[in-house]
Short mmCIF file of C-alpha atoms in Angstrom, two decimals:
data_model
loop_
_atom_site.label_atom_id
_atom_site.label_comp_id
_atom_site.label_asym_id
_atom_site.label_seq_id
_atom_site.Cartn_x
_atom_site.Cartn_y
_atom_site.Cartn_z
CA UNK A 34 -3.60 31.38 56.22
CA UNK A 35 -4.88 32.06 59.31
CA UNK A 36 -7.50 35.19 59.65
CA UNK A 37 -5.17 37.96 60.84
CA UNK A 38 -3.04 36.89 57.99
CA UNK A 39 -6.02 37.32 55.66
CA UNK A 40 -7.25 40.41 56.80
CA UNK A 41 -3.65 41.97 56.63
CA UNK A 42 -3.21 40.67 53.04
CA UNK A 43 -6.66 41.99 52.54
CA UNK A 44 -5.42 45.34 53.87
CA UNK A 45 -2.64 45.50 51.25
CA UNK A 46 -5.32 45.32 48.60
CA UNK A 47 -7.27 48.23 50.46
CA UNK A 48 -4.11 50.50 50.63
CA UNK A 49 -2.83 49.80 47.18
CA UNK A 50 -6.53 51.14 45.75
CA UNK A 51 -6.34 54.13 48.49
CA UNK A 52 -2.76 55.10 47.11
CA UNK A 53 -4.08 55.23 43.50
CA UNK A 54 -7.25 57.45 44.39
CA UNK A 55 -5.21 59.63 46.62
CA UNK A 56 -1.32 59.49 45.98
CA UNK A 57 -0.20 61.62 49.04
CA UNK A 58 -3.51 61.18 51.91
CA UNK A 59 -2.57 64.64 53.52
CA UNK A 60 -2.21 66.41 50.43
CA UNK A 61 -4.99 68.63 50.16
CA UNK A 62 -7.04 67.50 53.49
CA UNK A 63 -7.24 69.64 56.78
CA UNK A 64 -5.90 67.65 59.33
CA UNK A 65 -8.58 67.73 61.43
CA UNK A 66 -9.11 69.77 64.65
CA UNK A 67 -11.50 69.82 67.32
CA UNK A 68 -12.90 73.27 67.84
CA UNK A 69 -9.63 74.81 68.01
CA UNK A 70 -10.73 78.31 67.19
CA UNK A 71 -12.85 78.43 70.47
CA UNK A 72 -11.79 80.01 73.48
CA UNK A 73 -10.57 77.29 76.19
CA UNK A 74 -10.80 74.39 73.47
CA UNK A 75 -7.80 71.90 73.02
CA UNK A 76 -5.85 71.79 69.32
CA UNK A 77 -5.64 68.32 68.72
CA UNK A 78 -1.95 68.68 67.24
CA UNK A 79 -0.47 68.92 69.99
CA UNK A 80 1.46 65.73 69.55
CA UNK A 81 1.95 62.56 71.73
CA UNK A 82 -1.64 63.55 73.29
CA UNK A 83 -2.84 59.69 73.81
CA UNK A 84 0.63 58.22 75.34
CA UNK A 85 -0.34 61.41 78.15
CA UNK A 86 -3.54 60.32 78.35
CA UNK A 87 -2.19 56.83 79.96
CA UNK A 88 -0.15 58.36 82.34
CA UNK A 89 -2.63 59.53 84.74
CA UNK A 90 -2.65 58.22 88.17
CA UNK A 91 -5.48 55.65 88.25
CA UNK A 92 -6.07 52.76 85.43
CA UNK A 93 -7.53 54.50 82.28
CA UNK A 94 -9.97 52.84 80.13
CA UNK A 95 -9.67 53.52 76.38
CA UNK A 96 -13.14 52.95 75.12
CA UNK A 97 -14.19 51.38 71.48
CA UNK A 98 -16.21 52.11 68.89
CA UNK A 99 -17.03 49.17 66.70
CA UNK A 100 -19.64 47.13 64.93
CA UNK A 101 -18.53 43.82 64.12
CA UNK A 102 -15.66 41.55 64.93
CA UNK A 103 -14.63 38.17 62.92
CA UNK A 104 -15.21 36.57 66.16
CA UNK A 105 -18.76 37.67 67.18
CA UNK A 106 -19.97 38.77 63.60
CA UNK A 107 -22.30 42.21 64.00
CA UNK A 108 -22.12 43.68 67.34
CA UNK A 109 -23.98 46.42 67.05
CA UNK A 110 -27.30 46.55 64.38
CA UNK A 111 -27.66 49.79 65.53
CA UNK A 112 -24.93 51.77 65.13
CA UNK A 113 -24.75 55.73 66.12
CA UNK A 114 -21.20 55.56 65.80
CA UNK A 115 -20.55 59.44 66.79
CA UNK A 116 -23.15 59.77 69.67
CA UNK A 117 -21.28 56.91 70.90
CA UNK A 118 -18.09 58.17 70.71
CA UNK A 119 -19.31 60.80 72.49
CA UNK A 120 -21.26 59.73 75.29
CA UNK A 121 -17.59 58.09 75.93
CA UNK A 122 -16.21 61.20 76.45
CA UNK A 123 -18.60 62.27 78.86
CA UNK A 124 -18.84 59.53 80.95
CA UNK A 125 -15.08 59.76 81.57
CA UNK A 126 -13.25 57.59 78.50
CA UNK A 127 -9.70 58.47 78.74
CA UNK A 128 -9.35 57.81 74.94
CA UNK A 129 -11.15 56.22 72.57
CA UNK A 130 -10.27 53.33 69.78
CA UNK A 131 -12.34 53.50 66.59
CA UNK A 132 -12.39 50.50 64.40
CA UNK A 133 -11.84 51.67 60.42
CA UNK A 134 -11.20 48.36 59.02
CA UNK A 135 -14.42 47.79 56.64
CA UNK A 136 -14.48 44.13 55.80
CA UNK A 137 -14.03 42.23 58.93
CA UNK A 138 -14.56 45.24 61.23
CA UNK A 139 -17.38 47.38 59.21
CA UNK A 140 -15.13 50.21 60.19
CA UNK A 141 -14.63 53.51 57.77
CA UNK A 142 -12.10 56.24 58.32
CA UNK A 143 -15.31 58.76 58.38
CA UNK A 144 -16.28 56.79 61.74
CA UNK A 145 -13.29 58.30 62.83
CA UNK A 146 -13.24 61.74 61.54
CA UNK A 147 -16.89 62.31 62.82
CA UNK A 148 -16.27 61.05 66.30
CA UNK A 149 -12.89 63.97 66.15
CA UNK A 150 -14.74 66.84 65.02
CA UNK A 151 -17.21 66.14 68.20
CA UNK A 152 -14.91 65.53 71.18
CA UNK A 153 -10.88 66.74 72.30
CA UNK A 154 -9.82 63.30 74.13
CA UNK A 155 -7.45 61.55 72.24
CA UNK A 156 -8.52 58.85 69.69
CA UNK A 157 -6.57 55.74 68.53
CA UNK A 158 -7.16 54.84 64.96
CA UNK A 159 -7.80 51.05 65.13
CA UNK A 160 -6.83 49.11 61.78
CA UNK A 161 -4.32 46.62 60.60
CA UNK A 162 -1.12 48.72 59.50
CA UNK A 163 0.58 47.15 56.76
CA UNK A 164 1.93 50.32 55.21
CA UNK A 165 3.67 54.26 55.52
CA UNK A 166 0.66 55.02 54.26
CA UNK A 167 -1.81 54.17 56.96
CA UNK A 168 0.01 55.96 59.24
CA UNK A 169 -0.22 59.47 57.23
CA UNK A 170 -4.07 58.49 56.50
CA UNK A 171 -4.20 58.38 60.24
CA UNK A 172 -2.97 61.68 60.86
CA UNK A 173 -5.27 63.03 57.97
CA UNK A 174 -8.33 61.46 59.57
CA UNK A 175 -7.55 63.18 62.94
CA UNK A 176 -6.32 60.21 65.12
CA UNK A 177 -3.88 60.97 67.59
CA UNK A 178 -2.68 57.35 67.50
CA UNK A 179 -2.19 54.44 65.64
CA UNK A 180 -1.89 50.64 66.27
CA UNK A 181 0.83 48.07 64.93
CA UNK A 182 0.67 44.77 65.51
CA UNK A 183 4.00 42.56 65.65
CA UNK A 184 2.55 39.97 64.13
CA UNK A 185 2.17 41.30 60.95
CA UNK A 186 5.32 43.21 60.76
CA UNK A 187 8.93 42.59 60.48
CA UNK A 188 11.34 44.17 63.14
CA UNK A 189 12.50 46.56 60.63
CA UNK A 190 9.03 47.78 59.77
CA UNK A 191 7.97 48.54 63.43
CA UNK A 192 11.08 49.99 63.54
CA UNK A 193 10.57 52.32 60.83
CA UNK A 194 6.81 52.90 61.16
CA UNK A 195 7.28 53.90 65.08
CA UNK A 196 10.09 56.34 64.24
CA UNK A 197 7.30 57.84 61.73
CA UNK A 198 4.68 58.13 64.03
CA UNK A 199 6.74 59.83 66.46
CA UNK A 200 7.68 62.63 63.47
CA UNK A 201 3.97 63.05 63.19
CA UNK A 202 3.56 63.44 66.67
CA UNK A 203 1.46 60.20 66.80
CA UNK A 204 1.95 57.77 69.62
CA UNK A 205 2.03 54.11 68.88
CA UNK A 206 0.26 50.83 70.56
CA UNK A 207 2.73 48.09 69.81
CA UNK A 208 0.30 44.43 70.01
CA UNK A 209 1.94 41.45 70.98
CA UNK A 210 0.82 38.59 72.18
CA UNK A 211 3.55 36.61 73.08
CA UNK A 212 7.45 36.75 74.48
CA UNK A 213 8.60 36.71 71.31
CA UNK A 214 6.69 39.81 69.97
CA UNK A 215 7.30 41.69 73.00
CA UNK A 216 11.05 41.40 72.77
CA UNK A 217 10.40 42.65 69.14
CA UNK A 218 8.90 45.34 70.47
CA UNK A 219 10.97 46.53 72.76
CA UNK A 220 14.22 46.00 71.26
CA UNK A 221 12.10 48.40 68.21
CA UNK A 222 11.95 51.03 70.86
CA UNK A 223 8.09 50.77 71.80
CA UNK A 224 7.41 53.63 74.48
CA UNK A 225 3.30 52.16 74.15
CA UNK A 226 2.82 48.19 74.36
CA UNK A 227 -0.40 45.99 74.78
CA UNK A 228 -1.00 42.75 75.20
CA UNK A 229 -3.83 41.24 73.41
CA UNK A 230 -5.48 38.56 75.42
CA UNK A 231 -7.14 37.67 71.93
CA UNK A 232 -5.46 35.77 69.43
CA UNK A 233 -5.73 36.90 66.24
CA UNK A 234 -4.70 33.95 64.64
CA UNK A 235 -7.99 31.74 65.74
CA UNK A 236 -9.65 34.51 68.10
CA UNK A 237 -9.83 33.04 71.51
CA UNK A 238 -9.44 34.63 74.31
CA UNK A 239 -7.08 33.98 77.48
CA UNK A 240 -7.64 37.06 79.76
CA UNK A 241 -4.30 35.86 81.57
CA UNK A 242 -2.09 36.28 78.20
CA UNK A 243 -1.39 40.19 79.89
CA UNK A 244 -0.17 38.90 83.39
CA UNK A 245 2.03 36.02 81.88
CA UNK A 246 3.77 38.72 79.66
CA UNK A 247 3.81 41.98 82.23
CA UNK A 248 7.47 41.09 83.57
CA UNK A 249 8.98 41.50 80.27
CA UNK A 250 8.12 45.17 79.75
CA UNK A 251 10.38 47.43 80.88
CA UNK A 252 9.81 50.44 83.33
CA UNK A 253 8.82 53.15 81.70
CA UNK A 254 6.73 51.95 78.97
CA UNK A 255 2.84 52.23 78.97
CA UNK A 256 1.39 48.61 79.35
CA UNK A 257 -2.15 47.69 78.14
CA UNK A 258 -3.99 44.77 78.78
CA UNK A 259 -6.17 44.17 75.69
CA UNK A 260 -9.40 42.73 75.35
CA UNK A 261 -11.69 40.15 77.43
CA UNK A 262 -12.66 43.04 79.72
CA UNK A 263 -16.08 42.45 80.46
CA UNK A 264 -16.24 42.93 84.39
CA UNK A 265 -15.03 44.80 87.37
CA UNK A 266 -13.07 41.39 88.61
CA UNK A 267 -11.05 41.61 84.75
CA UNK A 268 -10.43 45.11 86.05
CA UNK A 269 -8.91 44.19 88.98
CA UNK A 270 -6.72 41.37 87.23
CA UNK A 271 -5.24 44.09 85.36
CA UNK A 272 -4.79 46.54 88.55
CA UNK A 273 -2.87 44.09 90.02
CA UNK A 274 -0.72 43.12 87.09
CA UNK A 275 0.48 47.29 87.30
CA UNK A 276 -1.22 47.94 83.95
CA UNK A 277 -1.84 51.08 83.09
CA UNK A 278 -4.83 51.02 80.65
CA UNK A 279 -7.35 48.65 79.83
CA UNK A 280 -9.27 48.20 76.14
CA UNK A 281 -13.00 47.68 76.40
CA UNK A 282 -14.36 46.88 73.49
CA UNK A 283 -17.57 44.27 72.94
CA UNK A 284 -18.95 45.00 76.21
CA UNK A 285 -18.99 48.28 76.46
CA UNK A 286 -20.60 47.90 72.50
CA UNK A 287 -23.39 45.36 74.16
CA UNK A 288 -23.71 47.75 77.48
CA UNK A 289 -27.48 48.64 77.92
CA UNK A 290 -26.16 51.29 79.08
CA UNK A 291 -22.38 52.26 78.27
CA UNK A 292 -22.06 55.25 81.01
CA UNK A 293 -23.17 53.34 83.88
CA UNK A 294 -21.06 49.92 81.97
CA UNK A 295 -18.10 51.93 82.56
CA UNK A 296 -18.78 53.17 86.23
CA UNK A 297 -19.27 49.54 86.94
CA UNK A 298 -15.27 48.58 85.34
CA UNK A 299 -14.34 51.44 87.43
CA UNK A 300 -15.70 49.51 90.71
CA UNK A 301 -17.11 54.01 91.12
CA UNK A 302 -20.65 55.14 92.41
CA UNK A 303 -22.43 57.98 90.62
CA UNK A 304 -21.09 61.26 90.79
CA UNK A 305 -22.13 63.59 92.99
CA UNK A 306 -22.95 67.40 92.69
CA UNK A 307 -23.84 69.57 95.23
CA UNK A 308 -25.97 72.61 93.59
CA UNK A 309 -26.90 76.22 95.02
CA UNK A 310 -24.20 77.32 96.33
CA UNK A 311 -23.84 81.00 97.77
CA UNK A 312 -21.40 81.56 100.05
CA UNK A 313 -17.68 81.16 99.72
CA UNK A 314 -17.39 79.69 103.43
CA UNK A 315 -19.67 76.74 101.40
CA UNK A 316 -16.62 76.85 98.88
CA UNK A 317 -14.54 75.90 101.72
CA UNK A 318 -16.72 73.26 102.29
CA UNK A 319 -17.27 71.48 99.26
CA UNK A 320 -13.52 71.71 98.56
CA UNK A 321 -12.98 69.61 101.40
CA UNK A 322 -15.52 66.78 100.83
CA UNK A 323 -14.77 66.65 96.81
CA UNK A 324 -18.08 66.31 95.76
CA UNK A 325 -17.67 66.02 91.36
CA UNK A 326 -19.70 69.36 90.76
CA UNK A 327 -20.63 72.45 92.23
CA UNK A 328 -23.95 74.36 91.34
CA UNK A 329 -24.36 78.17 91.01
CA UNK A 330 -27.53 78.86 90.45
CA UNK A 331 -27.98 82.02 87.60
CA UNK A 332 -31.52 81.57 87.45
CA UNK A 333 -33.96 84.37 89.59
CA UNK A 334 -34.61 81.93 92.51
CA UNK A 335 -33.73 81.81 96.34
CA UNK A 336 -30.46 80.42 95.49
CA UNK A 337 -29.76 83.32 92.66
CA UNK A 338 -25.76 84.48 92.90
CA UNK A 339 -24.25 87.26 90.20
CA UNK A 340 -21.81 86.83 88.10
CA UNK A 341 -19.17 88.37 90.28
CA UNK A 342 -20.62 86.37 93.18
CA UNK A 343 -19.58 83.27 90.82
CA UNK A 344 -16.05 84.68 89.83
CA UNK A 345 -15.00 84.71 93.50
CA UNK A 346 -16.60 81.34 94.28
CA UNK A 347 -14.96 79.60 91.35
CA UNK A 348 -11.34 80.85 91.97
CA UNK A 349 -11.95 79.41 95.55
CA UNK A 350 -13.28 76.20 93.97
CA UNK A 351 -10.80 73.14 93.58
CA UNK A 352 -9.93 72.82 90.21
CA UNK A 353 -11.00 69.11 90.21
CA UNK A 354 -14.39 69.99 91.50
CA UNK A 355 -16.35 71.42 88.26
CA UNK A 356 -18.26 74.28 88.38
CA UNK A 357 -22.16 73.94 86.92
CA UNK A 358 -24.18 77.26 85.94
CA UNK A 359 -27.55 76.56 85.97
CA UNK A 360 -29.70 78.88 84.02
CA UNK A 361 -34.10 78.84 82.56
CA UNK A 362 -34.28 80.60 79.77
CA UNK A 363 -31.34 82.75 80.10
CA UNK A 364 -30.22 84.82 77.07
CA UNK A 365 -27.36 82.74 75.40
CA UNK A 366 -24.65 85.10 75.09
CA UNK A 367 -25.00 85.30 78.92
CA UNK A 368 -24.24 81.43 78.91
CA UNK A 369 -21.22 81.53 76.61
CA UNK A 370 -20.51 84.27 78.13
CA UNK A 371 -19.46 82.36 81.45
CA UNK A 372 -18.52 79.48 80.01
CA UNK A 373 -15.67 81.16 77.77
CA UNK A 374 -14.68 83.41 80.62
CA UNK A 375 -14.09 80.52 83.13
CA UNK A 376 -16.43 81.34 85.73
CA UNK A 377 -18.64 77.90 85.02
CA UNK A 378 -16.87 74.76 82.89
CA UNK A 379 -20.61 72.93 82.21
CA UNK A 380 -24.05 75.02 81.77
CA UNK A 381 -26.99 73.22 82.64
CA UNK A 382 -30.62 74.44 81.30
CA UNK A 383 -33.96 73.85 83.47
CA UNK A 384 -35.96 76.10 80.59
CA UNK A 385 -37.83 75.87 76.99
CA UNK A 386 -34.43 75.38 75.42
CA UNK A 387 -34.37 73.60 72.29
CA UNK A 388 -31.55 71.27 70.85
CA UNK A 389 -30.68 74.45 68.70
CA UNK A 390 -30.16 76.37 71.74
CA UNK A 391 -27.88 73.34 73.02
CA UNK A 392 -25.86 73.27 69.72
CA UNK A 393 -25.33 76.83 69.58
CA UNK A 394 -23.94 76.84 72.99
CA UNK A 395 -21.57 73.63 72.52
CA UNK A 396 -20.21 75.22 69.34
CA UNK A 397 -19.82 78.40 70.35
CA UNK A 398 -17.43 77.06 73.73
CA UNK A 399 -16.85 73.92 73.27
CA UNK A 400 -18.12 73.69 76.70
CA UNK A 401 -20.16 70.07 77.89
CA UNK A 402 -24.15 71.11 78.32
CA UNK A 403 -26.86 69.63 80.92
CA UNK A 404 -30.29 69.55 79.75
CA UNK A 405 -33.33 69.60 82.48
CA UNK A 406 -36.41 67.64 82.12
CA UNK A 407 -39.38 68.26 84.44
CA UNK A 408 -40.84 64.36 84.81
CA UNK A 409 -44.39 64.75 85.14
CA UNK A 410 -45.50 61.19 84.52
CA UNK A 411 -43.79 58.18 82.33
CA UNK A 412 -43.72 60.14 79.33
CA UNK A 413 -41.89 63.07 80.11
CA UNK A 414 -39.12 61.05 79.80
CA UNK A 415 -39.67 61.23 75.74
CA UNK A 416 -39.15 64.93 76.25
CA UNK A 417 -35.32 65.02 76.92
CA UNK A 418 -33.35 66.84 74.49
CA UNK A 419 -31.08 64.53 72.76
CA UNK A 420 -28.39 66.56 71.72
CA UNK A 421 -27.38 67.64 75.08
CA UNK A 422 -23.93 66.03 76.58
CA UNK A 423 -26.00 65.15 80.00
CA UNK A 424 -29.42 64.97 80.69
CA UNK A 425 -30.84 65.44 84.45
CA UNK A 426 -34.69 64.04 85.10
CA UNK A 427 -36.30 66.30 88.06
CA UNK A 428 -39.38 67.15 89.67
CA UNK A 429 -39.05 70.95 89.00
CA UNK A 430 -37.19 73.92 89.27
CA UNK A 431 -35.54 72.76 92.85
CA UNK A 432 -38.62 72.36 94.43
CA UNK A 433 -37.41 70.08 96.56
CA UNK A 434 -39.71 67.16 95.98
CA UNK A 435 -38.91 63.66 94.16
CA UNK A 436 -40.94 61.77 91.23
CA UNK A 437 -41.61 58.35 90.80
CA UNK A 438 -38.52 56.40 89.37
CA UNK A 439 -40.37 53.66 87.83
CA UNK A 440 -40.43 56.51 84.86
CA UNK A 441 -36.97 56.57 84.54
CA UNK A 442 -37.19 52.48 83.48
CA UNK A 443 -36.87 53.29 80.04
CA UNK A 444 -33.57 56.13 80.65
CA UNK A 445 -31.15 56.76 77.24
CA UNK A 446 -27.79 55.43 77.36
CA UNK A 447 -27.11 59.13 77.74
CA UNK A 448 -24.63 59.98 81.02
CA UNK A 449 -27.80 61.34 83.18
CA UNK A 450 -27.81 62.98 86.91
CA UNK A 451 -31.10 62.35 88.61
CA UNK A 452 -32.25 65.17 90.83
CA UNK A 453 -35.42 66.16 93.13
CA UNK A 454 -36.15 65.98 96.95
CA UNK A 455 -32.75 63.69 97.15
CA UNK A 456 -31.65 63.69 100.87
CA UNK A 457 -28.74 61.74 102.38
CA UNK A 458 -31.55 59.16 103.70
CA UNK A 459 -33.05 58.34 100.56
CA UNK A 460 -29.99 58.94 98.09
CA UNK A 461 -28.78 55.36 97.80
CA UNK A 462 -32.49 54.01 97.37
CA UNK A 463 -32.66 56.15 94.22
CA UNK A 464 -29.37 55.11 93.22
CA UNK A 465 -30.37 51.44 93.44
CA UNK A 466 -34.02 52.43 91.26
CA UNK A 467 -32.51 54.18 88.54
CA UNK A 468 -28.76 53.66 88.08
CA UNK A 469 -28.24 57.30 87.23
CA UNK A 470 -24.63 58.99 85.91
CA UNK A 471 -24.58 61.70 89.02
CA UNK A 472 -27.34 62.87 92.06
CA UNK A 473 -28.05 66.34 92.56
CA UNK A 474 -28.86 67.89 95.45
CA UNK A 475 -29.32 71.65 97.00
CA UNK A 476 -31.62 72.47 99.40
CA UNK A 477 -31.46 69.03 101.70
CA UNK A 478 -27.90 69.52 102.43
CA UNK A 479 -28.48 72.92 104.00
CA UNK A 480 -29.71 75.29 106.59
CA UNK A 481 -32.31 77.82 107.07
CA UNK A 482 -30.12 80.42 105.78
CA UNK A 483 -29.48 78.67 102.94
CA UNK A 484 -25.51 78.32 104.13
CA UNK A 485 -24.55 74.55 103.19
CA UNK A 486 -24.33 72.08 106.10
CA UNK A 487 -21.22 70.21 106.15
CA UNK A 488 -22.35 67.12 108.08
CA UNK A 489 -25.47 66.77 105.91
CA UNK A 490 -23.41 67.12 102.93
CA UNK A 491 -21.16 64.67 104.18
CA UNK A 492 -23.67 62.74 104.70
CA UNK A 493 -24.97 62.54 101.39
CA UNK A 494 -21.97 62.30 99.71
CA UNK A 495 -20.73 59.27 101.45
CA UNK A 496 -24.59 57.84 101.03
CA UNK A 497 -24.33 58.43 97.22
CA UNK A 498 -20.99 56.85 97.36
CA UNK A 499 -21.56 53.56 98.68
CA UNK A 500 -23.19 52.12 96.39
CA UNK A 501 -21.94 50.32 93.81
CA UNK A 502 -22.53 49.34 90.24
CA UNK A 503 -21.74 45.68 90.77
CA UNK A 504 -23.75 44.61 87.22
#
């Protein structure tokens, strides 16, 4: 036998002890939701959410979770499964694959679950179906798809078990890895297929399996080049093979960094976000150069704007460009209070604020949070609050001045911006030092009247954007 046929027998065994503890998996279980109740938050039934995710226009990544592989043993000794899951999310996953197999895989459906109740983008649930079963299991857990792999079905199995996923409003990867399996596949009506450059039958990899096969899918269908992504250049093998998505797996797992890991597949710079902004002619501005963020700054300082000030500003803004609130110490309710109207989509905190504070705010929106810290000397970088979605490392309260980045040597995998006394001269130096997420600026991209200067900001943002995360 070889090993996929062992883990799929293996499987069977796992199933036929699931179906005697729980007869019926979604009897009795909440299918689970991410904070649907919230205002602005996304109800995870809404079905077919993963195959949409695909379809953008520009190569999406979908981003794994997982341990251990046969192959490479344990990946991961340390294993935070749903901080990682998240930290996907915000760095810009388009979905996510969680591994639940537990022998081979040390996967667990609670990986899964876990990683659901803490972020909306869709999630595939990663295991070796064999049976009706796993597919309702799937739905229980919360994934929004699930994978079946030609190899260990017959026709009339994939047949069956893709016309159930699509009553369940699941999407399905169909895995092949060879002309044979993808005629299988699409004669079995696959709308989702991927090409494993691994062979599960001994485990090596040919990161050219994809390009061999890409001809025989038909327009139309979702193709995914699987596995063996481990650089920009496999990137740009599978650009140019017209894929649509690409699994990362192992070295995202290995990344000393997975945020800045995936900004280097995406061949991207940091993002950019231009804070303190006032005026809606700066509105105008900013819309133009499509910086990633823009600031409005809530907290009583020279750049202070109201909340109606905001309103107007934000229905100006371009919807791609998202709008930051930046508060210290501001009474909560006025920081839900902004993010559930619309006026901001991310709240960023440059006060005392605790991780409760942060928690109360994410669960109370379902809103993305920035947390400040004021770097003083090499430990202040111990002081960052953990919980928060981003964190951003400054000097002070936009005082304009920078801080030594040989503190920032020891950053968090955490997506973080880096901020203070960045100009467009010196932007791509502190780039290079500290590898950070996103820049801030605000007052060095502007005049004495505090309007913003389009040239400087142009300036900076095209500084900030040429460099690149080559490794």
């Amino acid at each position: 036998m070889t090993i996929l046929d062992t883990i799929a027998e293996k499987t069977r065994e796992r199933v036929a002890e699931a179906k005697r503890i729980c007869p019926d998996p979604m009897k009795d279980r909440e299918i689970v939701l991410r904070r649907k109740d919230i205002p602005g938050g996304i109800d995870t039934r809404q079905p077919f959410r993963f195959r949409k995710a695909l379809l953008a226009d520009h190569m999406s990544f979908i981003c794994e979770v997982k341990k251990a592989s046969p192959s490479k043993g344990v990946i991961a000794d340390v294993f935070p499964y749903a901080e990682i899951g998240t930290d996907y999310d915000n760095a810009g996953a388009d979905a996510i694959s969680v591994l639940t197999e537990p022998y081979w895989f040390m996967g667990s459906n609670a990986y899964l679950t876990e990683i659901r109740r803490r972020t909306d983008i869709p999630i595939l649930r990663k295991d070796f179906t064999v049976d009706p079963y796993m597919i309702y299991e799937a739905k229980a857990i919360g994934a929004d798809a699930v994978l079946l792999i030609c190899a260990i079905l017959t026709e009339a199995e994939l047949r069956d078990y893709l016309q159930l996923s699509r009553e369940l409003g699941l999407s399905a990867i169909v895995e092949a890895h060879n002309e044979e399996e993808i005629g299988m596949a699409v004669r079995a009506g696959a709308d989702i297929i991927g090409v494993n450059n691994r062979n599960l039958k001994d485990f090596t990899v040919d990161v050219k399996n994809a390009g061999r096969l890409r001809d025989m899918v038909p327009e139309g269908c979702v193709f995914i080049s699987e596995s063996g992504v481990h650089k920009r250049a496999d990137v740009i093998a599978a650009e140019e093979m017209f894929a649509d998505a690409v699994l990362v797996g192992e070295s995202l797992m290995r990344a000393n960094n997975r945020a800045r890991k995936l900004l280097t597949l995406r061949g991207e710079g940091p993002k950019v976000k231009i804070c303190g902004l006032m005026k809606q002619e700066d509105i105008r501005k900013v819309n133009e150069l499509q910086p990633d963020f823009a600031g409005f700054v809530f907290a009583h300082t020279r750049h202070f704007v109201t909340h109606e000030q905001a309103r107007e500003m934000k229905a100006l803004l371009d919807p791609k460009i998202q709008a930051v609130g930046v508060f210290v110490d501001a009474p909560e309710e006025e920081v839900i209070g902004l993010l559930n109207a619309g006026i901001i989509d991310l709240a960023q905190l440059h006060g005392s604020e605790t991780d409760e504070t942060v928690a109360r705010i994410q669960n109370a929106t379902g809103k993305r949070v920035i947390k400040a810290c004021i770097m003083k000397d090499e430990d202040s970088v111990k002081q960052a609050v953990p919980d928060a979605d981003y964190l951003l490392y400054d000097a002070g309260k936009g005082e304009g001045r920078t801080f030594n980045w040989e503190w920032l040597k020891e950053s968090p995998e955490k997506p973080f911006f880096l901020a203070g006394g960045l100009t467009p001269e010196n932007v791509a130096e502190g780039i290079r030092a500290v590898q950070p997420w996103a820049v801030d600026v605000s007052s060095a991209v502007e005049d004495e009247d505090l309007s913003k200067n389009y040239e400087k900001m142009k300036r900076f943002i095209e500084a900030a954007r040429s460099v690149r995360y080559e490794g």
